[in-house]
Short mmCIF file of C-alpha atoms in Angstrom, two decimals:
data_model
loop_
_atom_site.label_atom_id
_atom_site.label_comp_id
_atom_site.label_asym_id
_atom_site.label_seq_id
_atom_site.Cartn_x
_atom_site.Cartn_y
_atom_site.Cartn_z
CA MET A 5 9.69 18.65 22.20
CA ASN A 6 10.90 20.09 25.67
CA ASN A 7 14.68 20.54 26.20
CA LYS A 8 16.42 21.04 29.44
CA SER A 9 19.92 21.39 30.33
CA GLN A 10 21.90 19.09 32.39
CA SER A 11 24.79 20.16 34.93
CA ASN A 12 28.17 18.89 34.64
CA THR A 13 29.52 16.88 37.59
CA CYS A 14 32.64 14.59 37.98
CA VAL A 15 30.81 11.46 37.81
CA PRO A 16 29.89 9.97 34.45
CA LEU A 17 26.30 11.19 33.08
CA VAL A 18 23.92 8.44 32.36
CA SER A 19 21.26 8.90 29.45
CA VAL A 20 17.95 7.13 30.43
CA ILE A 21 15.65 6.44 27.72
CA VAL A 22 12.09 5.89 28.42
CA PRO A 23 10.02 4.34 25.37
CA ASN A 24 6.50 4.56 26.19
CA TYR A 25 3.19 3.20 24.51
CA ASN A 26 0.03 2.86 26.43
CA HIS A 27 1.45 2.10 29.80
CA TYR A 28 -0.05 4.69 31.77
CA ASP A 29 -0.88 1.97 34.42
CA TYR A 30 2.62 1.24 35.24
CA LEU A 31 4.34 4.73 34.33
CA GLU A 32 4.24 5.89 37.96
CA GLN A 33 6.34 2.86 39.32
CA ARG A 34 8.56 3.31 36.42
CA LEU A 35 9.29 6.95 36.68
CA GLN A 36 9.81 6.90 40.46
CA SER A 37 12.15 4.06 40.20
CA ILE A 38 14.06 6.29 37.95
CA ALA A 39 13.66 9.67 39.85
CA LYS A 40 14.88 7.89 43.10
CA GLN A 41 18.03 6.33 41.91
CA THR A 42 21.07 6.39 44.23
CA TYR A 43 22.96 7.56 41.26
CA SER A 44 21.63 11.08 40.48
CA ASN A 45 23.79 12.22 37.55
CA LEU A 46 21.27 11.59 34.84
CA GLU A 47 19.73 13.10 31.78
CA ILE A 48 16.12 11.73 31.03
CA ILE A 49 14.69 11.11 27.53
CA LEU A 50 11.08 10.60 27.45
CA LEU A 51 9.20 9.10 24.39
CA ASP A 52 5.80 8.41 23.48
CA ASP A 53 4.69 6.17 20.39
CA ALA A 54 1.29 7.66 19.94
CA SER A 55 -0.45 6.50 22.97
CA SER A 56 -4.19 6.31 23.12
CA ASP A 57 -4.41 6.35 26.90
CA LYS A 58 -3.32 9.09 29.62
CA SER A 59 0.55 8.35 29.19
CA VAL A 60 1.25 11.72 27.37
CA SER A 61 -0.26 13.90 30.27
CA ARG A 62 1.63 11.75 32.92
CA LEU A 63 4.90 12.14 30.91
CA GLU A 64 4.22 15.84 30.58
CA GLU A 65 3.67 16.16 34.56
CA PHE A 66 7.06 14.30 35.08
CA SER A 67 8.83 16.39 32.60
CA LEU A 68 7.91 19.64 34.42
CA SER A 69 8.59 18.05 37.87
CA ASP A 70 12.17 16.80 37.32
CA ALA A 71 14.89 19.21 35.90
CA ARG A 72 16.93 16.16 34.61
CA VAL A 73 14.35 15.60 31.83
CA LYS A 74 16.37 16.66 28.71
CA THR A 75 13.77 16.02 26.09
CA PHE A 76 10.04 14.61 25.55
CA ILE A 77 9.29 13.21 22.07
CA LYS A 78 5.76 12.67 21.11
CA ASN A 79 4.97 10.63 18.01
CA SER A 80 1.95 11.66 16.10
CA ASP A 81 1.78 8.28 14.42
CA ASN A 82 2.75 4.87 16.10
CA SER A 83 6.21 3.46 14.79
CA GLY A 84 5.13 0.08 15.09
CA SER A 85 8.42 -1.04 16.60
CA ALA A 86 10.16 -0.48 19.94
CA PHE A 87 13.81 -0.74 18.39
CA VAL A 88 12.86 2.37 16.17
CA GLN A 89 11.88 4.32 19.60
CA TRP A 90 15.56 3.07 20.93
CA ILE A 91 17.28 4.65 17.96
CA LYS A 92 15.22 7.76 18.15
CA GLY A 93 16.29 7.98 22.01
CA VAL A 94 19.84 7.47 21.25
CA GLU A 95 19.93 10.36 18.82
CA GLN A 96 19.12 12.65 21.62
CA ALA A 97 21.45 11.22 24.17
CA SER A 98 24.80 12.48 25.25
CA GLY A 99 25.69 10.63 28.41
CA LYS A 100 28.63 8.07 28.81
CA TYR A 101 26.43 5.41 29.51
CA LEU A 102 22.66 4.46 28.47
CA TRP A 103 19.83 2.93 30.01
CA ILE A 104 16.81 1.82 28.10
CA ALA A 105 14.15 1.94 30.85
CA GLU A 106 11.28 0.33 29.37
CA SER A 107 7.98 2.01 30.55
CA ASP A 108 5.91 -1.11 31.80
CA ASP A 109 9.19 -2.40 33.75
CA CYS A 110 10.63 -1.03 37.07
CA SER A 111 14.12 -1.42 38.70
CA ASP A 112 15.88 -1.40 42.24
CA LEU A 113 16.94 2.02 43.28
CA HIS A 114 20.62 0.87 43.25
CA PHE A 115 20.21 -0.22 39.68
CA ILE A 116 22.35 2.54 37.81
CA GLU A 117 24.90 2.88 40.80
CA CYS A 118 25.83 -0.72 40.56
CA LEU A 119 25.88 -1.06 36.94
CA VAL A 120 28.10 2.30 36.37
CA GLU A 121 30.73 0.97 38.98
CA GLN A 122 30.98 -2.24 36.86
CA LEU A 123 31.47 -0.31 33.59
CA GLU A 124 33.79 1.96 35.37
CA GLN A 125 35.96 -0.86 36.16
CA GLN A 126 36.00 -2.49 32.88
CA PRO A 127 36.70 -0.05 30.07
CA LYS A 128 36.29 -2.69 27.22
CA ALA A 129 32.82 -3.51 28.52
CA ALA A 130 29.94 -2.45 26.05
CA LEU A 131 27.49 -3.36 28.63
CA ALA A 132 26.82 -4.59 32.17
CA TYR A 133 23.51 -6.32 33.15
CA CYS A 134 21.69 -8.00 36.24
CA HIS A 135 19.41 -10.63 36.89
CA SER A 136 15.70 -9.85 36.04
CA ASN A 137 12.54 -10.96 38.11
CA TRP A 138 9.14 -11.27 36.48
CA ILE A 139 6.45 -9.35 38.00
CA ASP A 140 2.72 -9.07 37.26
CA ALA A 141 0.55 -6.26 36.44
CA GLU A 142 0.19 -5.57 40.28
CA SER A 143 3.91 -6.00 40.86
CA ASN A 144 3.64 -9.32 42.68
CA PRO A 145 6.92 -11.52 41.93
CA LEU A 146 6.50 -14.38 39.51
CA GLY A 147 10.00 -15.50 39.92
CA LEU A 148 13.63 -15.00 38.16
CA MET A 149 13.85 -14.53 34.28
CA ASP A 150 15.87 -17.76 33.71
CA ILE A 151 14.55 -19.25 30.54
CA HIS A 152 17.69 -19.08 28.81
CA VAL A 153 19.42 -21.30 31.50
CA PRO A 154 18.48 -24.74 30.12
CA TYR A 155 20.31 -24.23 26.88
CA PHE A 156 23.71 -24.16 28.41
CA LYS A 157 25.71 -26.90 29.94
CA GLU A 158 27.06 -24.38 32.70
CA ASN A 159 24.95 -21.73 34.38
CA TYR A 160 26.90 -18.77 34.20
CA TRP A 161 24.71 -16.39 35.94
CA LEU A 162 25.29 -17.80 39.60
CA THR A 163 28.14 -15.25 39.98
CA ASP A 164 29.44 -11.96 38.61
CA PHE A 165 31.32 -12.33 35.58
CA CYS A 166 32.95 -10.36 32.58
CA LEU A 167 33.41 -12.47 29.48
CA ASP A 168 34.99 -11.73 26.38
CA GLY A 169 32.42 -10.72 23.84
CA ASP A 170 33.53 -12.66 20.79
CA GLU A 171 33.55 -15.88 23.11
CA VAL A 172 30.17 -15.01 24.21
CA ASN A 173 29.04 -14.68 20.25
CA ARG A 174 30.79 -17.94 19.35
CA ASN A 175 29.56 -20.03 22.20
CA LEU A 176 26.46 -18.53 23.74
CA MET A 177 24.43 -16.52 21.51
CA PRO A 178 23.74 -19.14 18.71
CA TYR A 179 21.61 -20.76 21.30
CA ARG A 180 19.74 -17.95 22.87
CA ASN A 181 19.89 -14.20 23.33
CA VAL A 182 21.45 -14.10 26.76
CA VAL A 183 20.49 -10.49 27.50
CA ARG A 184 16.93 -11.30 28.38
CA ASN A 185 15.71 -7.72 28.97
CA ALA A 186 16.89 -4.54 27.56
CA SER A 187 15.83 -2.84 30.95
CA SER A 188 18.26 -4.97 32.93
CA ALA A 189 21.25 -3.38 30.96
CA LEU A 190 23.51 -0.28 31.00
CA PHE A 191 25.25 0.20 27.93
CA ARG A 192 28.47 2.08 26.85
CA ILE A 193 27.09 4.81 24.65
CA THR A 194 29.77 4.88 22.13
CA SER A 195 29.69 0.78 21.72
CA PHE A 196 26.01 1.07 21.39
CA LYS A 197 25.78 3.63 18.71
CA ALA A 198 28.56 1.90 16.65
CA ALA A 199 26.49 -1.14 16.83
CA LEU A 200 23.34 0.36 15.73
CA LYS A 201 25.11 1.11 12.16
CA GLY A 202 24.62 -2.58 11.43
CA VAL A 203 21.15 -3.33 12.35
CA SER A 204 17.66 -2.38 10.85
CA PRO A 205 14.46 -2.77 12.87
CA SER A 206 13.23 -5.98 10.71
CA GLY A 207 11.88 -8.43 12.86
CA ARG A 208 10.99 -9.65 16.45
CA ILE A 209 14.57 -10.31 17.49
CA ASP A 210 16.22 -7.31 16.16
CA ASP A 211 17.54 -7.04 19.87
CA TRP A 212 19.36 -10.34 19.34
CA LEU A 213 21.27 -9.41 16.21
CA PHE A 214 22.10 -6.15 17.77
CA TYR A 215 23.69 -7.72 20.86
CA VAL A 216 25.91 -9.67 18.55
CA LEU A 217 27.09 -6.72 16.95
CA LEU A 218 27.52 -4.94 20.16
CA LEU A 219 29.72 -7.45 21.80
CA LYS A 220 32.02 -8.08 18.96
CA GLY A 221 35.43 -6.99 19.94
CA ASN A 222 34.26 -5.72 23.57
CA VAL A 223 33.46 -7.51 26.56
CA LEU A 224 30.02 -8.64 28.35
CA CYS A 225 29.62 -8.19 31.91
CA PHE A 226 26.95 -9.40 34.71
CA VAL A 227 26.23 -8.46 38.13
CA ASN A 228 24.70 -11.32 40.30
CA ARG A 229 22.23 -9.09 41.79
CA GLU A 230 18.38 -8.89 41.11
CA LEU A 231 18.03 -5.46 40.30
CA ASN A 232 15.41 -5.32 37.11
CA PHE A 233 11.83 -6.06 37.18
CA CYS A 234 10.18 -7.28 34.03
CA ARG A 235 6.43 -6.98 33.81
CA LEU A 236 4.11 -9.58 32.55
CA HIS A 237 0.70 -8.19 31.73
CA SER A 238 -2.01 -8.72 28.95
CA GLY A 239 -0.58 -6.09 26.64
CA ASN A 240 2.92 -7.42 26.34
CA PHE A 241 2.46 -11.11 27.04
CA SER A 242 4.74 -12.68 24.43
CA ARG A 243 4.07 -16.51 24.78
CA SER A 244 1.49 -16.38 22.17
CA LEU A 245 3.01 -17.97 19.04
CA THR A 246 0.99 -19.88 16.63
CA SER A 247 2.57 -22.83 14.65
CA GLN A 248 2.77 -20.13 11.63
CA SER A 249 4.61 -17.53 13.75
CA TYR A 250 6.81 -20.18 15.14
CA VAL A 251 8.00 -21.00 11.66
CA SER A 252 8.58 -17.26 11.10
CA ASN A 253 10.46 -17.16 14.33
CA ILE A 254 12.87 -19.96 13.01
CA LYS A 255 13.61 -17.99 9.89
CA GLN A 256 14.55 -15.16 11.93
CA ARG A 257 16.82 -17.24 14.28
CA ILE A 258 18.49 -18.55 11.14
CA GLY A 259 19.17 -15.09 10.27
CA VAL A 260 21.11 -14.75 13.60
CA PHE A 261 23.13 -17.76 12.88
CA ARG A 262 23.97 -16.70 9.50
CA LYS A 263 25.19 -13.16 10.97
CA ILE A 264 27.23 -14.86 13.55
CA ILE A 265 28.97 -17.13 10.90
CA ALA A 266 29.74 -14.00 8.93
CA GLU A 267 31.21 -12.23 11.74
CA TYR A 268 33.12 -15.37 12.98
CA PRO A 269 34.04 -17.47 9.61
CA VAL A 270 36.32 -19.65 11.93
CA GLY A 271 36.08 -20.93 15.40
CA VAL A 272 32.26 -20.95 15.72
CA ASN A 273 31.43 -24.42 17.23
CA SER A 274 27.93 -23.87 18.86
CA VAL A 275 25.85 -22.90 15.47
CA GLU A 276 25.69 -26.61 14.47
CA PRO A 277 24.14 -28.05 18.04
CA ALA A 278 22.10 -24.60 18.25
CA LEU A 279 20.51 -25.58 14.72
CA LYS A 280 20.15 -29.27 15.90
CA ILE A 281 17.98 -27.91 18.84
CA LEU A 282 16.03 -25.58 16.39
CA TRP A 283 15.61 -28.51 13.79
CA ARG A 284 14.34 -30.78 16.78
CA ASN A 285 11.89 -28.29 17.83
CA ARG A 286 10.21 -27.91 14.81
CA PHE A 287 8.46 -31.13 15.84
CA LYS A 288 6.94 -29.80 19.05
CA TYR A 289 3.27 -28.85 17.54
CA LYS A 290 3.28 -32.59 15.93
CA SER A 291 3.91 -33.81 19.34
CA VAL A 292 1.09 -31.75 20.99
CA ASP A 293 -1.42 -33.13 18.06
CA THR A 294 -0.16 -36.71 18.96
CA LEU A 295 -1.69 -35.84 22.48
CA ILE A 296 -4.90 -33.91 21.37
CA THR A 297 -5.89 -37.29 19.52
CA ARG A 298 -5.67 -38.78 22.65
CA HIS A 299 -7.03 -36.11 25.14
CA GLN A 300 -10.50 -37.58 25.58
CA SER A 301 -8.98 -40.77 27.25
CA PHE A 302 -7.21 -38.41 29.87
CA GLY A 303 -10.12 -38.35 32.15
CA THR A 304 -10.27 -34.69 34.08
CA TYR A 305 -6.78 -33.13 33.24
CA ALA A 306 -4.73 -30.22 33.41
CA LEU A 307 -2.09 -28.52 31.17
CA TYR A 308 1.29 -27.66 33.06
CA GLY A 309 2.68 -24.61 31.36
CA PHE A 310 0.94 -21.60 29.71
CA ASN A 311 2.69 -20.90 26.51
CA ASP A 312 2.51 -21.34 22.78
CA LEU A 313 2.23 -25.08 22.92
CA SER A 314 -0.66 -24.75 25.58
CA LYS A 315 -2.51 -22.23 23.57
CA TYR A 316 -2.23 -24.48 20.43
CA PHE A 317 -3.66 -27.37 22.53
CA ILE A 318 -6.82 -25.40 23.65
CA SER A 319 -7.39 -24.13 20.21
CA ARG A 320 -7.83 -27.68 19.01
CA CYS A 321 -9.06 -30.03 21.64
CA THR A 322 -12.77 -30.96 21.91
CA SER A 323 -12.52 -31.54 25.68
CA LYS A 324 -10.98 -28.87 27.64
CA PRO A 325 -8.69 -29.04 30.40
CA LEU A 326 -9.91 -28.18 33.81
CA VAL A 327 -7.05 -26.07 34.48
CA ILE A 328 -3.84 -24.52 33.09
CA PHE A 329 -0.77 -24.42 35.63
CA ASP A 330 2.00 -21.83 35.38
CA LYS A 331 4.18 -19.88 37.86
CA LYS A 332 3.49 -16.76 36.03
CA ILE A 333 -0.13 -16.03 35.99
CA ILE A 334 -1.22 -12.69 34.69
CA ASP A 335 -5.01 -13.41 34.02
CA SER A 336 -7.44 -15.70 35.74
CA SER A 337 -8.42 -17.47 32.63
CA TYR A 338 -7.78 -18.22 29.01
CA SER A 339 -10.11 -19.16 26.38
CA GLY A 340 -12.63 -20.21 29.12
CA THR A 341 -9.98 -22.36 30.97
CA SER A 342 -8.75 -21.23 34.45
CA LEU A 343 -5.28 -20.47 35.06
CA SER A 344 -3.65 -21.25 38.46
CA ARG A 345 -0.32 -21.86 40.07
CA VAL A 346 0.11 -25.33 40.60
CA ASP A 347 0.71 -25.40 44.47
CA ASP A 348 -2.46 -23.33 45.03
CA PHE A 349 -4.69 -26.07 43.30
CA ASP A 350 -6.18 -29.19 44.78
CA LEU A 351 -4.76 -31.80 42.74
CA VAL A 352 -6.84 -34.38 43.98
CA GLN A 353 -9.32 -33.52 41.15
CA LEU A 354 -7.23 -34.35 38.30
CA ASP A 355 -6.56 -37.68 36.66
CA THR A 356 -3.80 -36.52 34.37
CA VAL A 357 -1.41 -33.41 34.22
CA ILE A 358 0.30 -32.82 30.60
CA VAL A 359 3.59 -31.01 30.90
CA MET A 360 3.58 -28.70 28.06
CA SER A 361 7.36 -27.79 27.96
CA ILE A 362 10.37 -29.33 26.46
CA TYR A 363 13.25 -28.18 28.65
CA TYR A 364 11.72 -28.07 32.07
CA GLN A 365 10.21 -31.56 32.03
CA VAL A 366 12.35 -33.01 34.79
CA GLN A 367 11.61 -30.20 37.33
CA MET A 368 8.04 -30.00 36.72
CA ARG A 369 7.47 -33.83 37.21
CA LYS A 370 9.60 -33.29 40.64
CA ILE A 371 7.22 -30.32 41.30
CA LEU A 372 4.06 -32.46 40.80
CA GLN A 373 5.68 -35.27 42.95
CA SER A 374 6.57 -33.17 45.98
CA LEU A 375 2.76 -31.92 45.89
CA GLY A 376 1.87 -35.34 46.34
CA PHE A 377 -0.03 -35.83 42.76
CA LYS A 378 -0.84 -39.61 42.40
CA GLY A 379 -2.22 -39.37 38.77
CA ARG A 380 -0.84 -39.89 35.28
CA VAL A 381 1.72 -37.16 34.13
CA LEU A 382 2.33 -36.98 30.38
CA CYS A 383 5.29 -35.11 28.61
CA LEU A 384 6.08 -33.97 25.26
CA GLU A 385 8.14 -36.41 22.99
CA VAL A 386 10.42 -34.30 20.88
CA LYS A 387 13.27 -36.42 19.49
#
C-alpha cells in the first residue's frame, strides 16, 4: 500500500475510487479521464482485485506519476465482488464527495466539476448523477443508457431535477434502479458511509438496495448532460441471463420490494404494479418457447435484440437465424450467428424478423418499417 498526502484547498476534496479487475486494455483511458478532470482537488484511491493481466504494473506507474494518488491497494486473492471493493475504497476516503470510477468506464473531463456544483447547491442531496452513454471496447458510441425509461409514465431524465429521495424510493425504485451506472454518480461521502451500514454484498443487485438506503431522508439530483461513458465488452456483458438465473434475479428483486416496504410501511403505491410487471415477465421464456416450436416455418429469419431472450432462443432452436440485430454490438458473432446493427444489413435477404424485446416492440417495428422491411415481423406475446 502506497500513501501520499493531499494538500488542502478552499474547494471540496473529492475522493476518487478506481476498483479494477483485469481491465488493463481500458485503464489508460480511464486514468487519463481522471487525471485531466477540470476539477483538480482530488485524492485518488486505486484498488486491484488480484488481476492476472498487466493492470497492476500500469496502476503502479500511475500512482508514481500523479501526486494525488493517496493509496494503491492490491489484493492477493480475488474478492469476487465489486461491492466489496467499493467498501474497501471508502474506508480509505477522506473527501467531502466520492466518485466510484469503474476501471473499464471513462468520463467527460467536466464530470466532477459539473456534479460538485450541483451537490454544493443542494446540501441535502446524497448524490448527483448524469446521463450515461454506452461505448464498445474501442470506445465507439452505442447510444444512451436509457433501458429504465419505459418502466415509467414520465421521462424524468429530459431535464435537470432534484427529487425527494423518499418519493423516489416509493414511486420509482420498485420498478427499476434509476441510478443505472455507479460511475455516473458523485456521492456525498457522509451519506454514502451511513447507507453502507445497512447493506451486505450478497447478490447481483446490492447497488439497488444500497441506493434505496442512501436516498432515504435525502435528495436525488440529476444533471441532464452526457458526461459518463459505460463500456460494453466481452468481459462485462451482463445481458447473459438464463431462465434459471432469471428466477434468481426475480428473488433478489423481491428482496428489494421487501426492503422498500419495510422502510416505508405506508404510502408506497408502486410496489404492487411493479410486482405485476415482474409476475407478467415470468412468462417471457414460455413466449420464446412458443416461437421456437414454429421457427422452422419462418424462412430466412433474424432476431432483433441481443439479450437473454435471444440467447435462450439460439440455445434451443434447430434452424439458426441468419443474423441477430442490436444497436450495441461488441462482438462479430454469437454462437456461430452473425451480429449486426439493423441499419447496416440488407433486409431484403430476410423473410421474417422476430423482435426479442418486451418494452421496445413498437419502436423496433417502426425502425424496421422506416428501413423498408417488407417481410413478416413477429413479437413476443407476454400477457
